Coordinates of C-alpha atoms in Angstrom, one line a residue:
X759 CA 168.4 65.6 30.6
X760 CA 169.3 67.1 34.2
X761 CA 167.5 70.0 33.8
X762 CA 164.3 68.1 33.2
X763 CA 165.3 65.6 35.9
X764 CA 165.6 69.1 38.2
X765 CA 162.0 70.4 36.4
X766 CA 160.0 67.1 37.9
X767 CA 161.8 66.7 41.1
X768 CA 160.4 70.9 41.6
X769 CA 157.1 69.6 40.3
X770 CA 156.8 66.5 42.7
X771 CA 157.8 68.4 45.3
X772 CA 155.0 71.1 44.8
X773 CA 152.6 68.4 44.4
X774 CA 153.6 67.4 47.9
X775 CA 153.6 70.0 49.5
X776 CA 149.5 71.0 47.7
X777 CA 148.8 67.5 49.3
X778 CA 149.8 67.8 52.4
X779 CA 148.4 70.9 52.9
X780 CA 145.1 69.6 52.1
X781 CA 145.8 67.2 54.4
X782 CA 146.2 69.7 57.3
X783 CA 143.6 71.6 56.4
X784 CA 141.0 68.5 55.9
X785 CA 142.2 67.6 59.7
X786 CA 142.0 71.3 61.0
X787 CA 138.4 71.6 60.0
X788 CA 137.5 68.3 60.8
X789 CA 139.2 68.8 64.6
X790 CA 137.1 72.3 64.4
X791 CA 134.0 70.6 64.0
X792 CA 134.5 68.1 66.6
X793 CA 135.1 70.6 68.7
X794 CA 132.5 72.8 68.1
X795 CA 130.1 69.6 68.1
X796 CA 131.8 68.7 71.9
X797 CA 131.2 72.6 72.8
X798 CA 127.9 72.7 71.8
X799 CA 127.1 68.9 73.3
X800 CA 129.0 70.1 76.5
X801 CA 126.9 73.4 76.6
X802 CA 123.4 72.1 75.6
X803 CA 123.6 69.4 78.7
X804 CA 125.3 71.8 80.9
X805 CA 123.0 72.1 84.2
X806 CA 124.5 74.1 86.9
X807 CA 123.6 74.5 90.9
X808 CA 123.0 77.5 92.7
X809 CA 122.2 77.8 96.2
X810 CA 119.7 80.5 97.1
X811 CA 116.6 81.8 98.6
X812 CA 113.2 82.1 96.2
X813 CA 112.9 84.4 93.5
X814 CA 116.6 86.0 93.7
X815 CA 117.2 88.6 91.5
X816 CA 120.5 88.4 91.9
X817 CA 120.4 84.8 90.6
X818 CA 117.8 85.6 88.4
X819 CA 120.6 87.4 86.4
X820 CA 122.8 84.0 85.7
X821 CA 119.4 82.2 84.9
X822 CA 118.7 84.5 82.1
X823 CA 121.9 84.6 81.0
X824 CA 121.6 80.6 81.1
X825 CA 118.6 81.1 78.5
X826 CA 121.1 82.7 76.0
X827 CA 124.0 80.2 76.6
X828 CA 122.0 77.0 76.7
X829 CA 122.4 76.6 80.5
X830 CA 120.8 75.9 83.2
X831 CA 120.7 77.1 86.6
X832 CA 118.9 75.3 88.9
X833 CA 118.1 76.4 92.8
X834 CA 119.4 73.8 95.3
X835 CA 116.0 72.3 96.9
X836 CA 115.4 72.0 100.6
X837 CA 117.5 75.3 100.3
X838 CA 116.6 77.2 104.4
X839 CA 118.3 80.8 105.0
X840 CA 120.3 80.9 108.1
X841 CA 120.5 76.7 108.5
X842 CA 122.5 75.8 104.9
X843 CA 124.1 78.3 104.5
X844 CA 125.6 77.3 107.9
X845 CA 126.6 74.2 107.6
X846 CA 130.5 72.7 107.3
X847 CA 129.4 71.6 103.5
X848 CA 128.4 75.2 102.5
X849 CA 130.9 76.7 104.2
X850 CA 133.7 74.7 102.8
X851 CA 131.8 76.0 99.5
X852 CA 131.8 79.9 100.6
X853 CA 133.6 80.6 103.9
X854 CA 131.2 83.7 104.1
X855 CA 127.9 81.9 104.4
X856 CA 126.2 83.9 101.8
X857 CA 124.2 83.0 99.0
X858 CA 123.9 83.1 95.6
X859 CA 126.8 80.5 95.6
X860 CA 127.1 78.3 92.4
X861 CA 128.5 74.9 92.5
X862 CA 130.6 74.3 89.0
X863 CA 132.8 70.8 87.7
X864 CA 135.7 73.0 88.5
X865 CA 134.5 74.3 92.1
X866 CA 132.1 76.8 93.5
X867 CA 131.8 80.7 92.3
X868 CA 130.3 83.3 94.6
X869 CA 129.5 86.7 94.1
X870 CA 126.3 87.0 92.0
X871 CA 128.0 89.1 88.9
X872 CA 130.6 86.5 89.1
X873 CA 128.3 83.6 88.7
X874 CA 126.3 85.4 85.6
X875 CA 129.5 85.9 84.4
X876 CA 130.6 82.0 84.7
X877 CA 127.3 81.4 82.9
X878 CA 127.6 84.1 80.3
X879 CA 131.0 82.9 79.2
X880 CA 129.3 79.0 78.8
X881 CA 129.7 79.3 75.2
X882 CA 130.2 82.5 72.4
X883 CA 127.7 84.7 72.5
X884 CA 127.2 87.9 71.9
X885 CA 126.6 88.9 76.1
X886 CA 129.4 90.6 76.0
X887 CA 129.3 92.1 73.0
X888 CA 130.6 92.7 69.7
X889 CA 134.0 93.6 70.2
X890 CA 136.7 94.6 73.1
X891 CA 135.4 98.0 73.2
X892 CA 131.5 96.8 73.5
X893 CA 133.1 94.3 76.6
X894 CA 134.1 97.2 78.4
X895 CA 131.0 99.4 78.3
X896 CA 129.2 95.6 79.6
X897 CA 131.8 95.7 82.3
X898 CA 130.9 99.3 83.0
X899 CA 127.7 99.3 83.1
X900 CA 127.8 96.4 85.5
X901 CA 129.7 98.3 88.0
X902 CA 127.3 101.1 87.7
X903 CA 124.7 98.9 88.8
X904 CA 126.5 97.7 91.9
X905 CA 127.7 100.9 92.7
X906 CA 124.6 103.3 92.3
X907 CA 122.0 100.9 92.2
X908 CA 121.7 98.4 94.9
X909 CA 123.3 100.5 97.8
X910 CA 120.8 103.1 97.5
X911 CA 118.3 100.4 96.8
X912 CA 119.2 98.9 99.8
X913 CA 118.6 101.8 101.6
X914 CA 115.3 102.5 100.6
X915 CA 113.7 98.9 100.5
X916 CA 115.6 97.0 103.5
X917 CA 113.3 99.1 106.1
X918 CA 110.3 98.3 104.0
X919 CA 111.0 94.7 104.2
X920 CA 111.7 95.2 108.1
X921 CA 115.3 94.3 107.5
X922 CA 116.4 97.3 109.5
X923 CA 114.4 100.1 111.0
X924 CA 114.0 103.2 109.0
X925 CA 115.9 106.0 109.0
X926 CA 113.9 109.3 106.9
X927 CA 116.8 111.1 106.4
X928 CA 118.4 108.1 104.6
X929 CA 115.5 106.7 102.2
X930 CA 115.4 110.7 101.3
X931 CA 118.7 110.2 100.0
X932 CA 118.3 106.7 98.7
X933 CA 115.1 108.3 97.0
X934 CA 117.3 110.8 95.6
X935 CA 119.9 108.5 94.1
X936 CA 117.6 106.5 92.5
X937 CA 116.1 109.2 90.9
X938 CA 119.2 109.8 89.5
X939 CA 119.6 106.8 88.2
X940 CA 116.8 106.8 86.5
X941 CA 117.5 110.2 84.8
X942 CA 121.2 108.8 84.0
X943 CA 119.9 106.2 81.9
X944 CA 116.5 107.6 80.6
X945 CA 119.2 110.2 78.9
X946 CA 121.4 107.1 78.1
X947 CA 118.9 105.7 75.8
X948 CA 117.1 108.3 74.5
X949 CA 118.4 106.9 71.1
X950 CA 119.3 103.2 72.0
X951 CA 117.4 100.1 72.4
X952 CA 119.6 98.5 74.7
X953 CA 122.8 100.2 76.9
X954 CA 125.3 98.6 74.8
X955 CA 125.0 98.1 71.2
X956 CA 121.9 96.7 69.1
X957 CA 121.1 93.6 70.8
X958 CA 120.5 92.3 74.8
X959 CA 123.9 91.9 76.5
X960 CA 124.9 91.1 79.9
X961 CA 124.5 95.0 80.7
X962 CA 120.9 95.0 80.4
X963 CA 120.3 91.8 82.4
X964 CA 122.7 93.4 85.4
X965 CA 121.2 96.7 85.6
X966 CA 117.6 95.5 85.2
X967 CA 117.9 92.6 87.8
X968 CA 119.1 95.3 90.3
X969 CA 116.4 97.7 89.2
X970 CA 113.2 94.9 89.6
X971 CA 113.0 95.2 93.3
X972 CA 112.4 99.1 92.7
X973 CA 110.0 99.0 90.1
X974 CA 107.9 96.4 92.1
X975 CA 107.9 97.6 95.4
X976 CA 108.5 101.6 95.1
X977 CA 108.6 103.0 91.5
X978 CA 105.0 103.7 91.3
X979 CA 103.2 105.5 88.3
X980 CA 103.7 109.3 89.6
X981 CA 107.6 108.5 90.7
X982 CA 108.1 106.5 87.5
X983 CA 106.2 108.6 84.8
X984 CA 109.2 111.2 84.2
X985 CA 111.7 108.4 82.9
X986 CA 109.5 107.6 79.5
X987 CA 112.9 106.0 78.4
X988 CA 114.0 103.9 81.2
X989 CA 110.7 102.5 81.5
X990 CA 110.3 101.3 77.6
X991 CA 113.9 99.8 78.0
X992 CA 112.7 97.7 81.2
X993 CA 109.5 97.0 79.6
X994 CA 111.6 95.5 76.7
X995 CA 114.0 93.5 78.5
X996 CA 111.1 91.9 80.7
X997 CA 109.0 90.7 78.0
X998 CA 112.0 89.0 76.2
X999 CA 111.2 85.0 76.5
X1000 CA 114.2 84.6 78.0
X1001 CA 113.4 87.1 80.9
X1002 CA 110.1 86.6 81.0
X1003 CA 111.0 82.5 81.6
X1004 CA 112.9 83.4 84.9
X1005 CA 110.8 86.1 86.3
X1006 CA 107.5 84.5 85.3
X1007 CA 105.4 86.6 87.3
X1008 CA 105.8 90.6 87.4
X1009 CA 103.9 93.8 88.4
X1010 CA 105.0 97.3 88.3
X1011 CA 104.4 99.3 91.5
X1012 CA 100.8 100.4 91.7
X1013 CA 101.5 102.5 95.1
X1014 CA 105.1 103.3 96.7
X1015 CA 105.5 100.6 99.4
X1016 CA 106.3 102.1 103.0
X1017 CA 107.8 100.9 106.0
X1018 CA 106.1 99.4 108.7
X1019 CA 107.3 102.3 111.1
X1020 CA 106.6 105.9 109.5
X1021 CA 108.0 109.3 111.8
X1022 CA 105.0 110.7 113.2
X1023 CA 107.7 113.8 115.0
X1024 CA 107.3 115.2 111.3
X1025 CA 103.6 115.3 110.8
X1026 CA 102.5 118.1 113.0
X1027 CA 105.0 120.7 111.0
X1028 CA 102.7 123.9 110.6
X1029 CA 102.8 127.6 110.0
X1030 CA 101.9 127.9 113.6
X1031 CA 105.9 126.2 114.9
X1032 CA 107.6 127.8 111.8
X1033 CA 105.9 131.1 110.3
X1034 CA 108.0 133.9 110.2
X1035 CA 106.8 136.2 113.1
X1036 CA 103.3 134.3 113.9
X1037 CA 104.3 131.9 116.4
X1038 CA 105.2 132.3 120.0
X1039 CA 109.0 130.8 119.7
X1040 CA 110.1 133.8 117.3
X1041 CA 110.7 135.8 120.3
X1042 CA 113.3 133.4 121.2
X1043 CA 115.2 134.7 117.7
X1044 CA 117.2 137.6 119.0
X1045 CA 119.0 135.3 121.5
X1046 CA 119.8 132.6 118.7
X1047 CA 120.3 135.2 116.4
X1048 CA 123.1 136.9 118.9
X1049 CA 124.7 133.3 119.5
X1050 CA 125.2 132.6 115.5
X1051 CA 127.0 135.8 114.7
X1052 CA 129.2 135.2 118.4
X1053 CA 130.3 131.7 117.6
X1054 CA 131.6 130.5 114.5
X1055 CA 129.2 129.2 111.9
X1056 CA 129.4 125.2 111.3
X1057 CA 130.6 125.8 108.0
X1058 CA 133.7 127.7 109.1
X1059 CA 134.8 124.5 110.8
X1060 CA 133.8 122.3 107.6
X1061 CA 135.7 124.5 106.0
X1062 CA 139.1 123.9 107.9
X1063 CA 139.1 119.9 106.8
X1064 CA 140.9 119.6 103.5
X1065 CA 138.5 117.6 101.7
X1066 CA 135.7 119.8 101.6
X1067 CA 135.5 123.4 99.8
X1068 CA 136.1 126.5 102.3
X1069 CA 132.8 128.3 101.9
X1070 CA 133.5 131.1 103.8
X1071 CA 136.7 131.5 101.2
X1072 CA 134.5 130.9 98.2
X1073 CA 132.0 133.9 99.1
X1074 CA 134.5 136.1 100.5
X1075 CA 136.2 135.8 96.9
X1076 CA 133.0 137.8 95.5
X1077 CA 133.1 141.4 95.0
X1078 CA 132.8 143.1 97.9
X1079 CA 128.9 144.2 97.9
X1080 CA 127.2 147.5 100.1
X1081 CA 125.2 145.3 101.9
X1082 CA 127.5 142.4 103.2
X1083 CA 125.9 140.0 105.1
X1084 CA 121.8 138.9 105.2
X1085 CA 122.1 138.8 109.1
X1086 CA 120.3 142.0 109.6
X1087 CA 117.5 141.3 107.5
X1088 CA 117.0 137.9 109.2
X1089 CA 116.5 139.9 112.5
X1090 CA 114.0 141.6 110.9
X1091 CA 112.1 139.0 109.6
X1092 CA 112.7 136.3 112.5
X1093 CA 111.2 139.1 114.8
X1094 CA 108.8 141.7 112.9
X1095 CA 105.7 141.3 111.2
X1096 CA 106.3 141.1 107.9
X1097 CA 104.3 143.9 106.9
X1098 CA 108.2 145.6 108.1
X1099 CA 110.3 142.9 107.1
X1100 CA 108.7 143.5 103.3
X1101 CA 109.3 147.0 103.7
X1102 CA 113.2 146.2 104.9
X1103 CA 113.1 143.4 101.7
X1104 CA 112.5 146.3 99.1
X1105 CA 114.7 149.1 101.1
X1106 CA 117.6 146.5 101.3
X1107 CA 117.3 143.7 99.2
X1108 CA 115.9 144.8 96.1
X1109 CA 118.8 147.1 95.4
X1110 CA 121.2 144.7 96.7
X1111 CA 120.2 142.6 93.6
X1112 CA 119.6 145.2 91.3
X1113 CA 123.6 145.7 92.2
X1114 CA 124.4 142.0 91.8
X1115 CA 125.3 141.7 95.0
X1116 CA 122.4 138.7 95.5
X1117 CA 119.8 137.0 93.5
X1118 CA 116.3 135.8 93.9
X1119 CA 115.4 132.6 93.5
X1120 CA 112.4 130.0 93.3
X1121 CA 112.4 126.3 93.4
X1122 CA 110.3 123.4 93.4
X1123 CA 110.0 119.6 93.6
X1124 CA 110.0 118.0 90.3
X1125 CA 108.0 115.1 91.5
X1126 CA 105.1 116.1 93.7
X1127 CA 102.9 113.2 92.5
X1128 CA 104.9 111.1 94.8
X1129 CA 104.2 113.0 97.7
X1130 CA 101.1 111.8 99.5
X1131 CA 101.4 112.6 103.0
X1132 CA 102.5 116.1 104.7
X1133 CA 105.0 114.3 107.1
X1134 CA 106.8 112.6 103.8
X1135 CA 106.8 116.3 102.4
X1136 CA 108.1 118.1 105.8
X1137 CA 110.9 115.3 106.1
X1138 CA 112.1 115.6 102.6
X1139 CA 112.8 119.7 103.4
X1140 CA 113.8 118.9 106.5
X1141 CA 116.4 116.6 104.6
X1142 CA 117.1 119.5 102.3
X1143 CA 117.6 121.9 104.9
X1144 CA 120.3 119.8 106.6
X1145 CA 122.4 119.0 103.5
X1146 CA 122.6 122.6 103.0
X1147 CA 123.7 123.4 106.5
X1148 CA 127.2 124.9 105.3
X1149 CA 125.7 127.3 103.4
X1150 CA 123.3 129.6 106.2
X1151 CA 125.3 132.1 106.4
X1152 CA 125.2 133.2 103.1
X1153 CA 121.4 132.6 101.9
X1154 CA 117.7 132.3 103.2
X1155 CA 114.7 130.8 102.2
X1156 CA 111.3 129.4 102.4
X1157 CA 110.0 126.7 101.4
X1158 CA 106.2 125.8 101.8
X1159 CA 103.7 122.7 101.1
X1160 CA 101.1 123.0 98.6
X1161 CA 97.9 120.7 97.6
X1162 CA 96.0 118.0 99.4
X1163 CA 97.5 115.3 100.9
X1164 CA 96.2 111.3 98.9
X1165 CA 95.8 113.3 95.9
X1166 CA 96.4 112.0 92.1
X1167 CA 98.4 115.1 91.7
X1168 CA 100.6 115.1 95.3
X1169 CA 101.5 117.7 97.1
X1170 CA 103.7 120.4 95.7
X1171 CA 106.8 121.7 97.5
X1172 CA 107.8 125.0 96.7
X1173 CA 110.9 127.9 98.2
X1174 CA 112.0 131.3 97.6
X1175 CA 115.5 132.0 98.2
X1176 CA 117.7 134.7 98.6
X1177 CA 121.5 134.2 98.0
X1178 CA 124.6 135.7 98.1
X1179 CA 126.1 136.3 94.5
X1180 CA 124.6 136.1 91.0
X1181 CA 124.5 131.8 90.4
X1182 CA 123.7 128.9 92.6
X1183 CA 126.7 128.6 94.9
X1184 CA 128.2 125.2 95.0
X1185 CA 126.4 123.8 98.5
X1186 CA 123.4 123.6 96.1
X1187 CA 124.1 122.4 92.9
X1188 CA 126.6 119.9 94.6
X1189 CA 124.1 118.4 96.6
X1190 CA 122.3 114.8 96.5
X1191 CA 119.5 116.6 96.4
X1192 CA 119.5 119.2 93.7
X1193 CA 119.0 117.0 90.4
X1194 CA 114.9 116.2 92.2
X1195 CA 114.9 120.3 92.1
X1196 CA 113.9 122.9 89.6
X1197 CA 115.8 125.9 90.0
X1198 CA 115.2 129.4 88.5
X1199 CA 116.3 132.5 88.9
X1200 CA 113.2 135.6 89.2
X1201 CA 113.9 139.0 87.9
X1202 CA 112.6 141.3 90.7
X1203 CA 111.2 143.4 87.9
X1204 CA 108.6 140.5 87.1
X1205 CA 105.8 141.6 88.8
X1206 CA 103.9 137.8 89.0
X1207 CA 107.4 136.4 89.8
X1208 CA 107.9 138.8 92.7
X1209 CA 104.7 138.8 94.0
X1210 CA 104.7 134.9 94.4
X1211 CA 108.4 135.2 95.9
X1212 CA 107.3 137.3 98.9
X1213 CA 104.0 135.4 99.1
X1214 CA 106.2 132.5 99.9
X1215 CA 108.8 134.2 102.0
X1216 CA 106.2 136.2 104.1
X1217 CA 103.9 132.9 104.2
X1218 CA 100.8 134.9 103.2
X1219 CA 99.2 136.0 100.2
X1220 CA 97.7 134.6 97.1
X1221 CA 100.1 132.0 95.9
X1222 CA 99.8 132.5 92.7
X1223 CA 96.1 130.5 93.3
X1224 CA 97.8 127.2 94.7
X1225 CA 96.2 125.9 98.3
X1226 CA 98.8 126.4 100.8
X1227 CA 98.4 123.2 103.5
X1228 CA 99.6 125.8 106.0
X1229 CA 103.2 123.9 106.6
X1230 CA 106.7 124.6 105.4
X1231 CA 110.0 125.5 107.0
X1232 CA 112.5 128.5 106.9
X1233 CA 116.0 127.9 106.2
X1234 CA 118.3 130.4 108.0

């Protein structure tokens, strides 16, 4: 009788305890769906305020993301540049007086990756993506497009806008790291959709937001046509309804923009201020020629500061080579016809390279259709020439101007160089500017590649058939 007594009491007991945890379990879902109802009642009403100038991209970012959260972000009207944003109110909202600045229940959020961000997180979604992994390569990409995006962009389209006045040497540059950019992700999603994952994160909406100003003002067809990738990936994200809500109204860039103020110093570069021999200031070489082997070369003082690479220790590290230094030929060709500076080229040269002590090489523009005008063409060399400053003592070159300027197909910018050593030393494949190069090594035995070389060094000849414009620039 007690053992049964013990059988029921273990029987009630289990009974219980099956009850009560239905119990929990009925309360746990029903407190889930409340919640998720309150969530989704919260997130459906949710209308946000964002204090701004007209058609942001920057806030154009949160406003998309809005589209996939079920919020919206709303411009404060009446909103004037340079008076609200000065005000005690605003400042009490953002100390710094910038905009976008986002007004929230729980208090204002500035910074316009911060503010997508606020949005973003509104409710789950997948903006972030998948899993912690796919959150990081959101967050990374997000950086990327703050750090090489919109300070080169800046660069290049605050003169255009007549924010600041131009500098060449800088949009050259910005140009350049754009470019770069572009190549960075038309690689990235040679195989993708979108940057992260299979579907449109928070990734895509940062780093398109901060490409749109590019692609409308400066991207144009020719500058634009070698990034097949990039392009269908913006095309994609643009077109999606909840893009296409916010930014309403969108061209690409039929024609690079410019600003007001071009160099005009530039324009009148010409075979007749830097041919080698035929122009009256040659005979000044000698002298300048006699200063530069009496005074130590620019680079030897570079090379003192710890941070950069010592050049002169680099190239004094390769074997030691019969013909040591390109300062004697330089005479030659700053200050002879180069009928003699040809013959010195195959006396000295030649067999110099034969012996590996230099190699030949011959480069080009990758881009010439965006290249209309000779002074845009003469700047960007000039640019060249000057970030490759440390390396004179140890190469020379010539680079000349091809085609007619306001042509479909641009005008081509083309160099020969000679350089100490077998490969590209590191001043040039180091450089902002050598990913916007093609770079190739000639075989002097090549008799089209040769010929065309000292066509180009000797600034007469054939060309290979290309129309010379009669400008270009010798580095040495």
């Amino acid at each position: 009788l007690l053992l049964l007594l013990l059988l029921l009491l273990l029987l009630l007991n289990c009974i219980f305890a099956s009850v009560l945890n239905i119990l929990r379990s009925t309360r746990y879902e029903q407190y889930k769906r409340e919640r998720e109802r309150e969530i989704k009642t919260r997130t459906s009403n949710m209308s946000l305020s964002v204090y701004t100038y007209p058609n942001n991209p920057r806030v154009w970012k949160a406003q998309i993301a809005g589209k996939f959260t079920g919020v919206e972000v709303n411009e404060v009207p009446n909103f004037q540049f340079g008076v609200t944003n000065k005000t005690k109110e605003f400042l009490a909202l953002n100390p710094l007086g910038k905009v976008p600045t986002l007004v929230t229940p729980e208090g204002p959020v500035w910074e316009s990756n911060a503010i997508a961000s606020y949005v973003a997180h509104a409710k789950p979604s997948q903006l972030f993506g998948s899993s912690q992994y796919e959150a990081a390569l959101v967050e990374q990409w997000v950086h990327f497009a703050s750090n090489e995006i919109d300070l080169p962009a800046a660069a290049w389209l605050y003169p255009i806008w007549g924010l600041v006045a131009e500098n060449p040497e800088a949009t050259n540059k910005a140009r350049s790291d754009i470019r770069s950019v572009l190549d960075t992700l038309n690689n990235h999603l040679a195989d993708r959709t979108f940057l992260v994952g299979e579907r449109v994160t928070f990734a895509d909406i940062a780093v398109s937001m901060s490409l749109l100003p590019l692609y409308k003002m400066v991207l144009d067809a020719g500058f634009r046509k070698a990034f097949v990738n990039t392009n269908r990936w913006f095309n994609t994200l643009i077109n999606q309804p909840q893009f296409a809500s916010v930014i309403k109204d969108f061209t690409f860039a039929a024609k690079m923009a410019k600003a007001p103020k071009a160099p005009k110093a530039a324009a009148s570069t010409s075979k007749k201020q830097t041919a080698p021999k035929k122009q009256a200031a040659k005979k000044e070489a000698p002298k300048k020629e006699a200063a530069a082997a009496a005074a130590p070369a620019p680079a030897a003082v570079a090379a003192d500061a710890p941070a950069k690479p010592n050049i002169r220790q680099i190239f004094a590290a390769l074997p030691k080579a019969e013909y040591p230094s390109l300062a004697p030929f330089k005479t030659t060709y700053c200050n002879e016809e180069w009928s003699t500076s040809k013959a010195e080229f195959a006396k000295d040269i030649i067999p110099a390279v034969a012996r590996g002590e230099y190699s030949l090489w011959l480069t080009s523009y990758k881009y010439p259709a965006e290249n209309k005008k000779l002074f845009m063409s003469s700047n960007m060399i000039g640019g060249l020439f000057q970030r490759l400053e440390q390396g004179r003592d140890y190469a020379l070159g010539s680079m000349l101007i091809f085609g007619e300027e306001e042509s479909e197909a641009g005008l081509e910018i083309i160099g020969a160089f000679i350089i100490r050593g077998t490969e590209l030393p590191e001043f040039i494949y180091d450089g902002p500017d050598f990913i916007a190069f093609d770079w190739r090594k000639i075989d002097p035995q090549t008799t089209d590649d040769i010929e065309f070389f000292q066509d180009l060094l000797g600034w007469e000849g054939s060309f290979a058939g290309k129309k010379w414009t009669e400008a270009g620039k010798i580095f040495k």
